[in-house]
Amino acid sequence: MISLRNLERSYKTGHTENYVLRRVSLDIAEGEFVTVMGPSGAGKSSLLNTLAMLDDGWRGEFFFEDAAVHTMNRKQRAELAKRRIGMVFQSYHLLDDLTVAENIDLPLSYKDISRSERQAMVADTLDRFQIVAKKDLYPSQLSGGQQQLVGIARAVIHKPSLLLADEPTGNLHSAQSAEIMGMFRDLNRQGTTVVQVTHSEANAAYGSRVIELRDGWVTRDAIQPEGANTSMGSMAAR
């Protein structure tokens, strides 16, 4: 699904070029559940933003499914990402002037789906995440945990072929974290490719492969046994 070849990302500070990704070459097959780990400043978020096609400043080759992303312009990348990728941001990135229901509906607006079907999908997702009572509220009226749940709901509603998650459970309590990770695992088993950035060994255990970054370099790429069979509990945001 994904193939990166000699991918590099750097920022200039005066006359100094600071690299955050260095000659990254890796392949991610369709249906994998990959965890990216490493210390702060290792390049994890930079790699995820590249995969999400949110960053244009990298060099190298990037193939996504049958598309050569490195040959596309910004508009073409954005259109591809809207159709095929779901992104869970560490800082939520909800639209302040849209309600919870409208935020969740946003990815569906990019697809050829009837209004009635969209409304049904949003209603089902609100129920699945147990946030029906929050559907008419705005992000500013929600707690951090509730905003994170809305962000995750928005990312998965359109059944993306690739789900990217940056510290997806950082603002959730342990029961919610386990349930969200169980949901990611179930989506993966249904065919969604998942790439998560996390510092959590518990979250990493849900995946089948760990890629470790240090100072922008890939220092480890290892298959691991499938992780915990976590039972599903309450997802009500606190």
Short mmCIF file of N, CA and C in Angstrom, two decimals, residues 108-198:
data_model
loop_
_atom_site.label_atom_id
_atom_site.label_comp_id
_atom_site.label_asym_id
_atom_site.label_seq_id
_atom_site.Cartn_x
_atom_site.Cartn_y
_atom_site.Cartn_z
N LEU A 108 -17.70 12.47 5.01
CA LEU A 108 -18.70 11.91 4.10
C LEU A 108 -19.07 12.90 3.00
N SER A 109 -18.88 14.19 3.27
CA SER A 109 -19.24 15.21 2.29
C SER A 109 -18.33 15.17 1.06
N TYR A 110 -17.17 14.50 1.18
CA TYR A 110 -16.25 14.40 0.05
C TYR A 110 -16.57 13.19 -0.83
N LYS A 111 -17.57 12.39 -0.42
CA LYS A 111 -17.87 11.18 -1.16
C LYS A 111 -19.27 11.27 -1.75
N ASP A 112 -19.52 10.41 -2.71
CA ASP A 112 -20.81 10.40 -3.39
C ASP A 112 -21.81 9.57 -2.57
N ILE A 113 -22.27 10.17 -1.48
CA ILE A 113 -23.20 9.50 -0.57
C ILE A 113 -24.42 10.40 -0.39
N SER A 114 -25.60 9.82 -0.46
CA SER A 114 -26.82 10.61 -0.33
C SER A 114 -26.93 11.20 1.07
N ARG A 115 -27.69 12.28 1.17
CA ARG A 115 -27.86 12.96 2.45
C ARG A 115 -28.49 12.03 3.50
N SER A 116 -29.48 11.26 3.09
CA SER A 116 -30.14 10.37 4.04
C SER A 116 -29.19 9.29 4.54
N GLU A 117 -28.36 8.76 3.64
CA GLU A 117 -27.39 7.74 4.05
C GLU A 117 -26.34 8.34 4.98
N ARG A 118 -25.92 9.56 4.67
CA ARG A 118 -24.95 10.24 5.54
C ARG A 118 -25.52 10.43 6.93
N GLN A 119 -26.77 10.87 7.01
CA GLN A 119 -27.40 11.09 8.31
C GLN A 119 -27.48 9.79 9.10
N ALA A 120 -27.78 8.70 8.41
CA ALA A 120 -27.85 7.39 9.08
C ALA A 120 -26.48 6.96 9.59
N MET A 121 -25.44 7.20 8.80
CA MET A 121 -24.08 6.82 9.20
C MET A 121 -23.63 7.65 10.39
N VAL A 122 -23.95 8.95 10.38
CA VAL A 122 -23.58 9.81 11.52
C VAL A 122 -24.32 9.36 12.77
N ALA A 123 -25.60 9.06 12.65
CA ALA A 123 -26.38 8.61 13.80
C ALA A 123 -25.81 7.32 14.37
N ASP A 124 -25.44 6.40 13.49
CA ASP A 124 -24.86 5.12 13.94
C ASP A 124 -23.52 5.35 14.65
N THR A 125 -22.72 6.27 14.10
CA THR A 125 -21.40 6.55 14.70
C THR A 125 -21.55 7.24 16.06
N LEU A 126 -22.47 8.18 16.15
CA LEU A 126 -22.73 8.83 17.44
C LEU A 126 -23.13 7.81 18.49
N ASP A 127 -23.96 6.85 18.09
CA ASP A 127 -24.39 5.80 19.02
C ASP A 127 -23.23 4.89 19.39
N ARG A 128 -22.42 4.54 18.40
CA ARG A 128 -21.28 3.64 18.64
C ARG A 128 -20.30 4.23 19.64
N PHE A 129 -20.10 5.54 19.55
CA PHE A 129 -19.16 6.21 20.45
C PHE A 129 -19.85 6.76 21.71
N GLN A 130 -21.14 6.49 21.83
CA GLN A 130 -21.92 6.91 23.00
C GLN A 130 -21.82 8.42 23.24
N ILE A 131 -21.96 9.18 22.15
CA ILE A 131 -21.92 10.64 22.25
C ILE A 131 -23.15 11.27 21.59
N VAL A 132 -24.25 10.51 21.56
CA VAL A 132 -25.49 11.04 20.96
C VAL A 132 -25.91 12.33 21.65
N ALA A 133 -25.76 12.36 22.98
CA ALA A 133 -26.20 13.54 23.74
C ALA A 133 -25.36 14.77 23.44
N LYS A 134 -24.20 14.58 22.80
CA LYS A 134 -23.30 15.70 22.50
C LYS A 134 -23.43 16.19 21.06
N LYS A 135 -24.34 15.61 20.28
CA LYS A 135 -24.33 15.83 18.82
C LYS A 135 -24.53 17.29 18.41
N ASP A 136 -25.25 18.07 19.21
CA ASP A 136 -25.52 19.46 18.84
C ASP A 136 -24.60 20.46 19.55
N LEU A 137 -23.63 19.94 20.28
CA LEU A 137 -22.67 20.81 20.97
C LEU A 137 -21.52 21.16 20.04
N TYR A 138 -20.81 22.23 20.39
CA TYR A 138 -19.64 22.66 19.64
C TYR A 138 -18.37 22.22 20.38
N PRO A 139 -17.24 22.10 19.68
CA PRO A 139 -16.03 21.61 20.33
C PRO A 139 -15.67 22.35 21.62
N SER A 140 -15.90 23.65 21.67
CA SER A 140 -15.55 24.43 22.86
C SER A 140 -16.37 24.02 24.08
N GLN A 141 -17.47 23.31 23.86
CA GLN A 141 -18.33 22.87 24.95
C GLN A 141 -17.99 21.45 25.42
N LEU A 142 -16.96 20.87 24.85
CA LEU A 142 -16.58 19.49 25.17
C LEU A 142 -15.30 19.45 25.98
N SER A 143 -15.14 18.40 26.77
CA SER A 143 -13.87 18.15 27.44
C SER A 143 -12.84 17.65 26.44
N GLY A 144 -11.59 17.58 26.86
CA GLY A 144 -10.54 17.07 25.97
C GLY A 144 -10.81 15.64 25.54
N GLY A 145 -11.25 14.80 26.47
CA GLY A 145 -11.54 13.42 26.12
C GLY A 145 -12.68 13.29 25.13
N GLN A 146 -13.70 14.11 25.32
CA GLN A 146 -14.84 14.10 24.40
C GLN A 146 -14.42 14.57 23.00
N GLN A 147 -13.58 15.61 22.93
CA GLN A 147 -13.10 16.08 21.63
C GLN A 147 -12.29 14.99 20.93
N GLN A 148 -11.50 14.24 21.71
CA GLN A 148 -10.71 13.17 21.12
C GLN A 148 -11.62 12.09 20.54
N LEU A 149 -12.68 11.74 21.24
CA LEU A 149 -13.61 10.74 20.73
C LEU A 149 -14.27 11.22 19.43
N VAL A 150 -14.63 12.49 19.38
CA VAL A 150 -15.23 13.04 18.15
C VAL A 150 -14.22 12.98 17.00
N GLY A 151 -12.95 13.31 17.29
CA GLY A 151 -11.92 13.25 16.26
C GLY A 151 -11.72 11.85 15.73
N ILE A 152 -11.77 10.86 16.62
CA ILE A 152 -11.63 9.46 16.20
C ILE A 152 -12.85 9.03 15.38
N ALA A 153 -14.05 9.42 15.85
CA ALA A 153 -15.27 9.09 15.11
C ALA A 153 -15.22 9.67 13.70
N ARG A 154 -14.76 10.91 13.59
CA ARG A 154 -14.66 11.56 12.27
C ARG A 154 -13.68 10.81 11.37
N ALA A 155 -12.60 10.31 11.96
CA ALA A 155 -11.57 9.65 11.16
C ALA A 155 -12.01 8.30 10.61
N VAL A 156 -12.89 7.61 11.33
CA VAL A 156 -13.23 6.25 10.92
C VAL A 156 -14.56 6.14 10.20
N ILE A 157 -15.40 7.19 10.21
CA ILE A 157 -16.76 7.06 9.69
C ILE A 157 -16.81 6.71 8.22
N HIS A 158 -15.87 7.20 7.43
CA HIS A 158 -15.92 6.94 5.99
C HIS A 158 -15.14 5.70 5.57
N LYS A 159 -14.77 4.89 6.58
CA LYS A 159 -14.09 3.61 6.33
C LYS A 159 -12.87 3.80 5.42
N PRO A 160 -11.89 4.56 5.88
CA PRO A 160 -10.71 4.81 5.06
C PRO A 160 -9.89 3.54 4.86
N SER A 161 -9.16 3.49 3.77
CA SER A 161 -8.28 2.34 3.56
C SER A 161 -7.03 2.45 4.42
N LEU A 162 -6.67 3.69 4.81
CA LEU A 162 -5.52 3.92 5.70
C LEU A 162 -5.97 4.82 6.84
N LEU A 163 -5.75 4.34 8.07
CA LEU A 163 -6.05 5.13 9.26
C LEU A 163 -4.74 5.50 9.95
N LEU A 164 -4.52 6.80 10.10
CA LEU A 164 -3.32 7.31 10.76
C LEU A 164 -3.73 7.92 12.10
N ALA A 165 -2.96 7.66 13.15
CA ALA A 165 -3.34 8.13 14.48
C ALA A 165 -2.10 8.61 15.23
N ASP A 166 -2.14 9.87 15.67
CA ASP A 166 -1.03 10.48 16.40
C ASP A 166 -1.40 10.54 17.89
N GLU A 167 -0.81 9.66 18.68
CA GLU A 167 -1.13 9.56 20.12
C GLU A 167 -2.65 9.55 20.31
N PRO A 168 -3.34 8.55 19.76
CA PRO A 168 -4.80 8.60 19.70
C PRO A 168 -5.52 8.53 21.04
N THR A 169 -4.85 8.04 22.08
CA THR A 169 -5.53 7.89 23.37
C THR A 169 -4.92 8.78 24.45
N GLY A 170 -4.16 9.77 24.04
CA GLY A 170 -3.43 10.60 25.00
C GLY A 170 -4.32 11.36 25.96
N ASN A 171 -5.57 11.64 25.58
CA ASN A 171 -6.46 12.42 26.43
C ASN A 171 -7.64 11.60 26.96
N LEU A 172 -7.51 10.28 26.91
CA LEU A 172 -8.57 9.39 27.35
C LEU A 172 -8.15 8.63 28.59
N HIS A 173 -9.13 8.28 29.44
CA HIS A 173 -8.79 7.46 30.59
C HIS A 173 -8.60 6.01 30.14
N SER A 174 -8.11 5.16 31.04
CA SER A 174 -7.62 3.84 30.65
C SER A 174 -8.70 2.97 30.01
N ALA A 175 -9.94 3.04 30.52
CA ALA A 175 -11.00 2.22 29.93
C ALA A 175 -11.31 2.67 28.51
N GLN A 176 -11.37 3.98 28.30
CA GLN A 176 -11.60 4.50 26.94
C GLN A 176 -10.45 4.14 26.02
N SER A 177 -9.23 4.24 26.54
CA SER A 177 -8.05 3.92 25.72
C SER A 177 -8.11 2.48 25.23
N ALA A 178 -8.43 1.57 26.15
CA ALA A 178 -8.50 0.16 25.77
C ALA A 178 -9.59 -0.07 24.73
N GLU A 179 -10.72 0.62 24.87
CA GLU A 179 -11.81 0.42 23.92
C GLU A 179 -11.47 0.99 22.54
N ILE A 180 -10.85 2.15 22.52
CA ILE A 180 -10.44 2.74 21.23
C ILE A 180 -9.42 1.85 20.54
N MET A 181 -8.45 1.35 21.29
CA MET A 181 -7.45 0.48 20.67
C MET A 181 -8.09 -0.81 20.19
N GLY A 182 -9.07 -1.32 20.94
CA GLY A 182 -9.80 -2.50 20.47
C GLY A 182 -10.54 -2.23 19.18
N MET A 183 -11.09 -1.01 19.06
CA MET A 183 -11.78 -0.62 17.83
C MET A 183 -10.80 -0.55 16.66
N PHE A 184 -9.62 0.03 16.91
CA PHE A 184 -8.61 0.09 15.85
C PHE A 184 -8.23 -1.33 15.40
N ARG A 185 -8.07 -2.22 16.37
CA ARG A 185 -7.71 -3.60 16.05
C ARG A 185 -8.80 -4.26 15.21
N ASP A 186 -10.08 -4.01 15.58
CA ASP A 186 -11.18 -4.59 14.82
C ASP A 186 -11.23 -4.03 13.40
N LEU A 187 -11.02 -2.71 13.25
CA LEU A 187 -10.98 -2.10 11.92
C LEU A 187 -9.86 -2.72 11.09
N ASN A 188 -8.74 -2.94 11.73
CA ASN A 188 -7.60 -3.55 11.05
C ASN A 188 -7.94 -4.97 10.58
N ARG A 189 -8.62 -5.72 11.42
CA ARG A 189 -9.00 -7.09 11.05
C ARG A 189 -10.01 -7.10 9.92
N GLN A 190 -10.74 -5.99 9.77
CA GLN A 190 -11.71 -5.87 8.67
C GLN A 190 -11.05 -5.35 7.39
N GLY A 191 -9.75 -5.06 7.44
CA GLY A 191 -9.02 -4.69 6.23
C GLY A 191 -8.40 -3.31 6.21
N THR A 192 -8.68 -2.46 7.24
CA THR A 192 -8.10 -1.12 7.28
C THR A 192 -6.63 -1.20 7.69
N THR A 193 -5.77 -0.55 6.95
CA THR A 193 -4.36 -0.44 7.33
C THR A 193 -4.25 0.66 8.38
N VAL A 194 -3.56 0.37 9.48
CA VAL A 194 -3.45 1.32 10.59
C VAL A 194 -1.98 1.63 10.85
N VAL A 195 -1.67 2.93 10.97
CA VAL A 195 -0.35 3.38 11.40
C VAL A 195 -0.56 4.34 12.56
N GLN A 196 -0.04 4.00 13.73
CA GLN A 196 -0.19 4.85 14.89
C GLN A 196 1.17 5.29 15.42
N VAL A 197 1.21 6.52 15.91
CA VAL A 197 2.36 7.02 16.66
C VAL A 197 1.98 7.00 18.13
N THR A 198 2.81 6.40 18.96
CA THR A 198 2.49 6.33 20.37
C THR A 198 3.76 6.16 21.20
#
